[in-house]
C-alpha positions in Angstrom: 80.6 101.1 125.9 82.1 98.0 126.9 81.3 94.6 126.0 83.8 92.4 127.2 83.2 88.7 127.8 79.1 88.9 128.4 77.7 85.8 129.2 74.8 86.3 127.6 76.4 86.6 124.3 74.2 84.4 121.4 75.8 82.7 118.3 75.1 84.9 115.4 73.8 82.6 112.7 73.3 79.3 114.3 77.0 78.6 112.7 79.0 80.6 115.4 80.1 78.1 118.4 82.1 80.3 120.7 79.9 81.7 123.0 80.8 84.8 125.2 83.3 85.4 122.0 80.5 86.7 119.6 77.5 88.6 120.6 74.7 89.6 118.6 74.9 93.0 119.2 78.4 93.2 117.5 77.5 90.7 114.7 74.4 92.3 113.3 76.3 95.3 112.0 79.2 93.2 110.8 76.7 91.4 108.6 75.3 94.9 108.1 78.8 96.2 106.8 79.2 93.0 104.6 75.9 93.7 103.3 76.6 97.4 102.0 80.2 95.7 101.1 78.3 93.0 98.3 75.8 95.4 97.4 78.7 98.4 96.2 80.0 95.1 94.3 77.2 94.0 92.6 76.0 97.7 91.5 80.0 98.9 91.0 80.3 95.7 88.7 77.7 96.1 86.5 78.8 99.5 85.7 82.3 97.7 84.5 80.3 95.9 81.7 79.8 99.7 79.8 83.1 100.4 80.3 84.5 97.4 78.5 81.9 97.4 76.2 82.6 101.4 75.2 86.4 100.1 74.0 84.7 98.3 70.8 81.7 101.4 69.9 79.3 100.2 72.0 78.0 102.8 74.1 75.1 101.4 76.6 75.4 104.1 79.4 72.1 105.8 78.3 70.6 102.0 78.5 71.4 102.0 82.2 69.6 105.5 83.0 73.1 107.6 82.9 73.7 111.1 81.8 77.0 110.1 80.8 79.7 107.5 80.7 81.5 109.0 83.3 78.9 109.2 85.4 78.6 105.2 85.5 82.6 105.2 85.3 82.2 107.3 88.8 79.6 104.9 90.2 82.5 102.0 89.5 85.0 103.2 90.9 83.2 104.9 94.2 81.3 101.5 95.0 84.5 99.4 94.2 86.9 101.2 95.4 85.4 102.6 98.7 81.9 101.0 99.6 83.2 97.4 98.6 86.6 97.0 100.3 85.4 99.3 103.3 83.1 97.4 103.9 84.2 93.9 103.8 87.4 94.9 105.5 85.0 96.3 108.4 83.4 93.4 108.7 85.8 90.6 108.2 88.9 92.3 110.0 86.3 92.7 113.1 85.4 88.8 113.0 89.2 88.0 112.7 90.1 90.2 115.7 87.6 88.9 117.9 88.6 85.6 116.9 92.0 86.2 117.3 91.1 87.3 120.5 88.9 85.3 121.8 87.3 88.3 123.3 84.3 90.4 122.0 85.4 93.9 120.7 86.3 96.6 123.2 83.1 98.6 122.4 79.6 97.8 120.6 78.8 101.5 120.0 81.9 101.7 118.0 81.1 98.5 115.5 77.6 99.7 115.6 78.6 103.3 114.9 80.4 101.9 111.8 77.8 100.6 110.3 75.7 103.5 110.8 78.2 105.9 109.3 78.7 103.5 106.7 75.4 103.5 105.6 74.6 107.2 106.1 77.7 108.0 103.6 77.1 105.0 101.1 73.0 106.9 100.9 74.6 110.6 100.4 77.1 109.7 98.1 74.8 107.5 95.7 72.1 110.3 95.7 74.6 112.8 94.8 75.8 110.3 91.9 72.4 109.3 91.0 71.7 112.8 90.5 74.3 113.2 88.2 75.9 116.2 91.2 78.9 114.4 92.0 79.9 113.2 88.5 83.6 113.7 89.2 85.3 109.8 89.3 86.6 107.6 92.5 89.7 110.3 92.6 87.4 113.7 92.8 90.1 115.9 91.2 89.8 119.7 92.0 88.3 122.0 90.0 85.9 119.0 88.8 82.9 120.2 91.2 80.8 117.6 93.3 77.8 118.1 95.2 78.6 118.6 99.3 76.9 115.5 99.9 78.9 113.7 98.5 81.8 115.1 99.8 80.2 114.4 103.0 79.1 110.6 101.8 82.6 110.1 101.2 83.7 111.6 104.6 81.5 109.4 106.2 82.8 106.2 104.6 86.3 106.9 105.9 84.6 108.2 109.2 83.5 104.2 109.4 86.9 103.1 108.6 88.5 104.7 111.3 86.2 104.1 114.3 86.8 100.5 113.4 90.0 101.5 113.9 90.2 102.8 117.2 87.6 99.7 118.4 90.7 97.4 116.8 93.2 99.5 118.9 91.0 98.9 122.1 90.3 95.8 122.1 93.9 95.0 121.7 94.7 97.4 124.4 91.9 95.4 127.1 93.4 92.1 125.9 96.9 93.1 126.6 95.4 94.0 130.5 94.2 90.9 130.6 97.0 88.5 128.9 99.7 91.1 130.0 102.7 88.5 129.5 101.7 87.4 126.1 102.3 88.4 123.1 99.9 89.8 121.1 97.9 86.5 118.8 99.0 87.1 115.1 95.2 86.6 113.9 94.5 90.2 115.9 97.7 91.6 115.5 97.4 91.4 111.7 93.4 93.4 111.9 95.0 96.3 114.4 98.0 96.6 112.1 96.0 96.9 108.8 93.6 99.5 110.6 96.3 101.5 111.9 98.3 102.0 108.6 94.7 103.5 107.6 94.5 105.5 110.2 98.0 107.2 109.3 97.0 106.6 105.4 93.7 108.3 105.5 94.8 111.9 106.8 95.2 113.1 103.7 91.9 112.7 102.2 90.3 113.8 105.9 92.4 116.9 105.6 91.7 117.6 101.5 87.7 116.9 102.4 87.3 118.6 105.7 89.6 121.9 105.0 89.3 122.5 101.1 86.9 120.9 99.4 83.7 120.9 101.6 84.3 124.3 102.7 85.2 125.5 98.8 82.2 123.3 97.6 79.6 125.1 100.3 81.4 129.2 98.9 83.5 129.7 102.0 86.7 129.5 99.9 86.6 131.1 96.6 89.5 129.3 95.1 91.5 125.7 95.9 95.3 124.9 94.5 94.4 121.6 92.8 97.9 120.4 92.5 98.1 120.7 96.8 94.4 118.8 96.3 96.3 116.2 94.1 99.2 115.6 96.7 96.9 115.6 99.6 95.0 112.7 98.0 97.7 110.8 96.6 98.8 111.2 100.1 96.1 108.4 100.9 95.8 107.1 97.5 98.8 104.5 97.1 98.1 103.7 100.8 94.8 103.0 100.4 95.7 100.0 97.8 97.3 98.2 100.8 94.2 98.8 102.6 92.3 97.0 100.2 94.8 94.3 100.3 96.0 93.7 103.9 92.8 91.9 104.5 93.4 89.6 101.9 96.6 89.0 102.8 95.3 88.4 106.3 93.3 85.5 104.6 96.4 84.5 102.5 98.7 84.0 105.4 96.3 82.7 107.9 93.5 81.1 106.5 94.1 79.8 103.2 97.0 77.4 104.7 94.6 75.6 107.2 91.5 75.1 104.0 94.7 73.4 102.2 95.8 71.7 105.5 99.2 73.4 105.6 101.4 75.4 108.3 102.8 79.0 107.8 106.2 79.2 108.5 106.8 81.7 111.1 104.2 83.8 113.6 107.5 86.5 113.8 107.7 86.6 109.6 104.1 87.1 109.2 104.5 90.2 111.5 107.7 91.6 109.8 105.3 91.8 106.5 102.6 93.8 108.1 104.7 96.1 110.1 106.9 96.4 106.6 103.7 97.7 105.1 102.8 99.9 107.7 105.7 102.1 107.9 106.2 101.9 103.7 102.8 102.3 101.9 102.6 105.7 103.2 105.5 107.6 102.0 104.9 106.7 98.9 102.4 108.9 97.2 104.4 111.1 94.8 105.1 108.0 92.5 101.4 109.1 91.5 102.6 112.4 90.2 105.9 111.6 88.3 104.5 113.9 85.6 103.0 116.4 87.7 104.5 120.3 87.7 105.4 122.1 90.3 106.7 119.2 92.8 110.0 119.1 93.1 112.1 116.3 91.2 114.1 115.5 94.9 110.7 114.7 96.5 109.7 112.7 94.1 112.5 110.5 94.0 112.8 109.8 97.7 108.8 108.5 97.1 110.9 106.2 94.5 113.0 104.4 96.6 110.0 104.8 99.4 107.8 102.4 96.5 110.1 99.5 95.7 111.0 99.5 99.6 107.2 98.4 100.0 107.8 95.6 97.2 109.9 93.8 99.3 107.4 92.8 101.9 105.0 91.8 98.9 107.7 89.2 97.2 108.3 88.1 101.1 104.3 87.1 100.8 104.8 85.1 97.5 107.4 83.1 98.9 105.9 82.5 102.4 102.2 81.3 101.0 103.6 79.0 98.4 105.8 77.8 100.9 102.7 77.1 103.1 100.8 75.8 100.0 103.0 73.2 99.3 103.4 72.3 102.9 99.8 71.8 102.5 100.0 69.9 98.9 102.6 67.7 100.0 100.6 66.4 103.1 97.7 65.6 100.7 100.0 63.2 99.2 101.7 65.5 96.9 105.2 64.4 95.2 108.0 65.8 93.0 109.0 69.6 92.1 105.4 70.6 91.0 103.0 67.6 92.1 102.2 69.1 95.5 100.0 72.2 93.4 97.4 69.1 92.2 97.0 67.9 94.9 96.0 71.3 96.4 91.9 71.3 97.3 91.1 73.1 93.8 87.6 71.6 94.1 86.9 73.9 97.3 85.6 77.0 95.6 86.8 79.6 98.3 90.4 78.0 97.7 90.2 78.0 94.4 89.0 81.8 94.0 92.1 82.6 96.1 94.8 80.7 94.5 93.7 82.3 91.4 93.5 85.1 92.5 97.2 85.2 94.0 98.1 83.6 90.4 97.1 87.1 89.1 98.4 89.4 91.5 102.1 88.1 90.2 101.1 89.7 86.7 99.7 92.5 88.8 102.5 93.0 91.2 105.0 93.0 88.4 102.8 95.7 86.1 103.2 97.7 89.1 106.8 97.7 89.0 106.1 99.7 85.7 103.9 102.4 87.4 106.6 103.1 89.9 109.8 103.7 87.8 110.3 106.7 87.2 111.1 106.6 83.3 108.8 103.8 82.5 105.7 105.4 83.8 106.4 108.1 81.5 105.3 105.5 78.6 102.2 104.4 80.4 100.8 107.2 82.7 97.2 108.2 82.4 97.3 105.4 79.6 94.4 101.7 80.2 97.9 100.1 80.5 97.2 101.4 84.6 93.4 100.1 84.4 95.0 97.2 83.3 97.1 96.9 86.0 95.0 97.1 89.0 92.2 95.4 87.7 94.9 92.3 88.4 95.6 94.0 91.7 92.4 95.8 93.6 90.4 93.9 91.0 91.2 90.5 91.0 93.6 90.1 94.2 91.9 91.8 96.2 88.3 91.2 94.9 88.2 87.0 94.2 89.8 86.9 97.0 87.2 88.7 99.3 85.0 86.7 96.8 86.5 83.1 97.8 86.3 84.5 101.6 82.8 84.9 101.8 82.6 81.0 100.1 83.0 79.9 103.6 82.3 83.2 106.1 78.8 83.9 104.4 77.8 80.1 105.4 79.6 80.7 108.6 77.7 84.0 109.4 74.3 82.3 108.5 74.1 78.7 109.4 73.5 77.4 106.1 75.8 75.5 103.7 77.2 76.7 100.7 75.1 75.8 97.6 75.8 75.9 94.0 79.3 74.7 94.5 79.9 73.7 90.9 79.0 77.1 90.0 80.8 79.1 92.6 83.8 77.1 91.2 82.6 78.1 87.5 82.8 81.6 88.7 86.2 81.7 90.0 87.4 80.4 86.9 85.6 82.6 84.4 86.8 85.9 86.7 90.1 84.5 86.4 90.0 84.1 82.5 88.3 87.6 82.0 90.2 89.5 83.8 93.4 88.1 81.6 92.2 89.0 78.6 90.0 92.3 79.9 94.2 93.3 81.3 95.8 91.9 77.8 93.5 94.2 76.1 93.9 97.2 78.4 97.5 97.1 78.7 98.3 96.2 75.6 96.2 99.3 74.2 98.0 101.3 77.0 101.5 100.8 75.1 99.7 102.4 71.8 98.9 105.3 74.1 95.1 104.5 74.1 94.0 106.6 77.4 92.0 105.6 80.2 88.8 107.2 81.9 87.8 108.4 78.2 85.1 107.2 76.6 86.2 105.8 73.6 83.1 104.7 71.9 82.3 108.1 71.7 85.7 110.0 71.2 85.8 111.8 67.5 89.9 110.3 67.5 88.4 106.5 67.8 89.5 105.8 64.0 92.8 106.8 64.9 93.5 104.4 67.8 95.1 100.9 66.6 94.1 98.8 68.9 91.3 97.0 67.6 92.5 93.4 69.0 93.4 95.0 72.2 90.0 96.8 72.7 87.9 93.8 71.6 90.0 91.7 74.3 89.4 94.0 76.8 85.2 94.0 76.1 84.9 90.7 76.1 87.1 89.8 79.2 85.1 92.7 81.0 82.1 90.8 79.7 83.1 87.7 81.1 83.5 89.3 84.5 80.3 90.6 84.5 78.9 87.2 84.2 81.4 85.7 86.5 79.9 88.8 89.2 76.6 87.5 88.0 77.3 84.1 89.3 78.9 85.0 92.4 75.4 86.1 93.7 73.0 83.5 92.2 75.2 81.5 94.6 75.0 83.6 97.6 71.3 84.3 97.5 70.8 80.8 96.6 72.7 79.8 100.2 71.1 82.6 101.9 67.5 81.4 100.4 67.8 78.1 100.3 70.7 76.6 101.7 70.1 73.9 104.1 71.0 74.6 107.9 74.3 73.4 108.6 74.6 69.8 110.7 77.6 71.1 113.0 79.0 75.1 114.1 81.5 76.0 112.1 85.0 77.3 112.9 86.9 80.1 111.7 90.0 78.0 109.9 93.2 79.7 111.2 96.3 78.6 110.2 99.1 76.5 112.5 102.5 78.3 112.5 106.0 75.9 112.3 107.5 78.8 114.6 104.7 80.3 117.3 104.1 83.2 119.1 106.7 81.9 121.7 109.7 82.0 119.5 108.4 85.6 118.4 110.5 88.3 119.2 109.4 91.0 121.9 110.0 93.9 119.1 108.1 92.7 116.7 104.7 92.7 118.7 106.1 96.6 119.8 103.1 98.3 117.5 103.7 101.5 119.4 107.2 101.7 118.3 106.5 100.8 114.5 103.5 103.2 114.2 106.1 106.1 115.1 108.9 105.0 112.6 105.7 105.0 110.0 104.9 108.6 111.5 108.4 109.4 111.0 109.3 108.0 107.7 106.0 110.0 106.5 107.5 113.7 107.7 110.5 112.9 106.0 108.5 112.2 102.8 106.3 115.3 102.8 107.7 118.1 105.3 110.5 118.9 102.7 107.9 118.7 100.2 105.4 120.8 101.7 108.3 123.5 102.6 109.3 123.4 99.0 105.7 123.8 97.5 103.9 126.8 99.9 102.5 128.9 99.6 99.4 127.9 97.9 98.2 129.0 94.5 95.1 129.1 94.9 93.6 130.3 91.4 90.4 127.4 90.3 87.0 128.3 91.7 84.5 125.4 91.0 84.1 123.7 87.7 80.9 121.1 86.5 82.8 119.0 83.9 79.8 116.8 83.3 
């Protein structure tokens, strides 16, 4: 259903000013998909307290109602990893598009059927969980058995993912029609670009859920392969960590800069990045399965070089914001190599969650190198060194920074100002402590060859594992993110509660490039073209590797692990 331009279209909190832009109808289940987004984080969170607190002996599952610790280690990772960045990625991808475009999106049964599909698969999924039927981790591993609702939760999430995808791809499509000389605005570009690496990301899991593990879950296949199960969702499973991050880096690039009052470089540079990631976080999966049998070495090494090509558009980020950052530091009167970083608006609390939150995705970014070399990740696979890890990426790029975000999109969205600033800044700072030492602890416990998703508190080997230090670091930084989480929504419900209505509308900041659209060149706004050299470079990753691995052994019926 169309929506274009109504002119009945209302402001969504009494903060939105661009009437005709935003309409109600389309907001309400953006806020909707925010919602589900901060609730998955608050729930998901809480569960990471018995996790850091099982390193040390303490074992406080039962405390919380669980049957086990990896039932609360799959209620983590299933709210983190899929209901918390789905749906803030929904939500704030969808307001950045229509703002880029300056149109409403394409269709309002689309954003609305998102939200709906969102919410019927976050409410099968968690009563699966709750129920202790679908006890089988954020990864679902065959022969580890889960309930078919949760299969079906989980289908259900992606299912949301993907029709804001195609709304993404439409709405670009009826803005081309009507700007059909233009190129495409970088703020919308960005959102359809992030959405349509998912959509070529996520066929792997769709495939693995739809064709083998629903129909071997409900009897009508006896047997599954689980290494072809472990390929299919590795398949999505590197991917799906851009996906998490694009949106920040969407914020990154072209918000950030205008809070600190600086200009990004280059409209053309900022595209090269995100068509760079679409066409390399695909073909990337095997890196997962170094140490995996049965896939051949050859494959696995062309996902190698596949995995540092997708580096190179992440150290192009680093260079490009701090560029922009100290455009931004030196305008505020910044001088000198390093002045221009003081002089940066640390007091603002959704900066300040950011830039700390880039400050740990070096450490993360560089951990990763570790994962993806071949050798190397022989010394730390399957180890809390990888916990460590992307608790610095998914967990502290990706998650202050969609924390910082909502600093200024949740007043934006209501109307009312920010309160508790003091402590929002408080909280930024007290993530960004805990998740050092909660990583220190993990990864340095990692190189001992302490292993991850086991619960150590309760494993009879405990005594033999030397990393006392390591493991006490790692409780208390968990513990100190806990509390910084704990924060974090004192001062959103205190704002949504109590805030005071804002004075003025606000506007969505958007960053001022040096080099426009203008000096952009007509290749680089060709999505078309770059989504087949993605769909290309993927066959070349996985047809040999598919030809090389069938036929199928299928030989595991259904196992209940838990």
């Amino acid at each position: 259903m169309s929506a274009t331009a109504r002119p009945q279209a209302v402001a969504g909190g009494g903060a939105v000013a661009r009437e005709g832009v935003f309409l109600a109808e389309q907001l309400w289940p953006i806020k909707g998909q925010l919602a589900l987004a901060l609730i998955g984080l608050a729930v998901g969170g809480l569960m990471g307290l018995m996790q850091a607190l099982d390193r040390v002996g303490i074992v406080i599952y039962k405390g919380l109602l669980l049957q086990s610790y990896y039932q609360g280690l799959t209620i983590h990772g299933v709210l983190l990893a899929f209901l918390f960045t789905f749906g803030f990625g929904n939500a704030f991808v969808s307001l950045m598009a229509i703002r880029g475009f300056e149109r409403p999106l394409a269709s309002t049964f689309l954003v609305q059927g998102a939200f709906w599909t969102m919410l019927a698969g976050t409410l099968l999924a968690a009563y699966a969980i709750l129920r202790n039927q679908a006890t089988v981790l954020f990864t679902f591993y065959a022969p580890m058995r889960a309930s078919s609702l949760f299969y079906l939760g989980a289908a259900l999430l992606v299912v949301s993912t993907l029709l804001t995808a195609l709304n993404l791809v439409l709405t670009r499509r009826a803005w081309q029609r009507e700007h059909p000389a233009e190129r495409t605005p970088l703020l919308g570009f960005v959102g359809v670009v992030t959405y349509v690496m998912w959509a070529l990301a996520s066929l792997g899991v769709v495939v693995l859920v739809v064709f083998f593990l629903l129909p071997w879950q409900l009897g009508w296949l006896k047997t599954t392969d689980p290494q072809f199960n472990r390929i299919l969702f590795w398949y999505t499973g590197h991917a799906i960590v851009y996906f998490w991050l694009m949106p920040a880096y969407i914020s990154w690039y072209l918000i950030v800069p205008r809070q600190v009052g600086g200009r990004v470089f280059s409209d053309s540079l900022v595209r090269l990045v995100f068509i760079l990631l679409l066409i390399f976080s695909v073909p990337t999966g095997l890196h997962h399965q170094y140490v995996d049998p049965g896939i051949p070495t050859v494959m696995k090494v062309v996902h190698l070089f596949t995995t540092f090509s997708v580096v190179y558009p992440s150290l192009v980020t680093a260079f490009t914001v701090m560029a922009a950052l100290e455009d931004g530091g030196r305008a505020r009167g910044g001088r000198g190599l390093l002045g221009w970083i003081w002089k940066l608006p640390w007091g603002d609390p959704s900066v300040a969650a950011q830039l700390l939150a880039m400050l740990v995705f070096i450490l993360g970014g560089a951990t990763g190198i570790v994962n993806a070399s071949y050798n190397l990740n022989n010394v730390v696979h399957n180890t809390s060194f990888i916990p460590g890890h992307f608790h610095m990426t998914v967990g502290t790029a990706v998650a202050l920074s969609f924390i910082g975000i909502t600093y200024w999109l949740i007043p934006y969205l209501s109307g009312r100002e920010l309160m508790g600033r003091r402590l929002a800044l408080a909280q930024a700072w007290l993530w960004f402590v805990g998740v050092l030492l909660f990583a220190r602890g993990q990864i340095a416990a990692g190189l001992l060859g302490e292993p991850r998703r086991s619960s150590i508190g309760e494993a009879p080997y405990r005594d033999l594992i030397s990393a006392g230090l390591d493991n006490w670091l790692t409780a208390i930084g968990g513990t100190l993110m806990v509390i910084s989480g704990a924060l974090y929504f004192i001062v959103i419900l205190w704002t949504l509660l109590a805030g005071r209505r804002l004075a003025q509308p606000m506007e969505i900041p958007v960053a001022e490039m040096r080099f426009g659209a203008r000096e952009t060149a007509p290749l680089w706004d060709r999505l078309g073209f770059w989504f087949l050299v993605g769909v290309i470079l993927v066959a070349i990753a996985y047809i040999p590797l598919f030809v090389l691995y069938l036929p199928l052994n299928s030989v595991s019926p259904p196992i209940k692990v838990y």
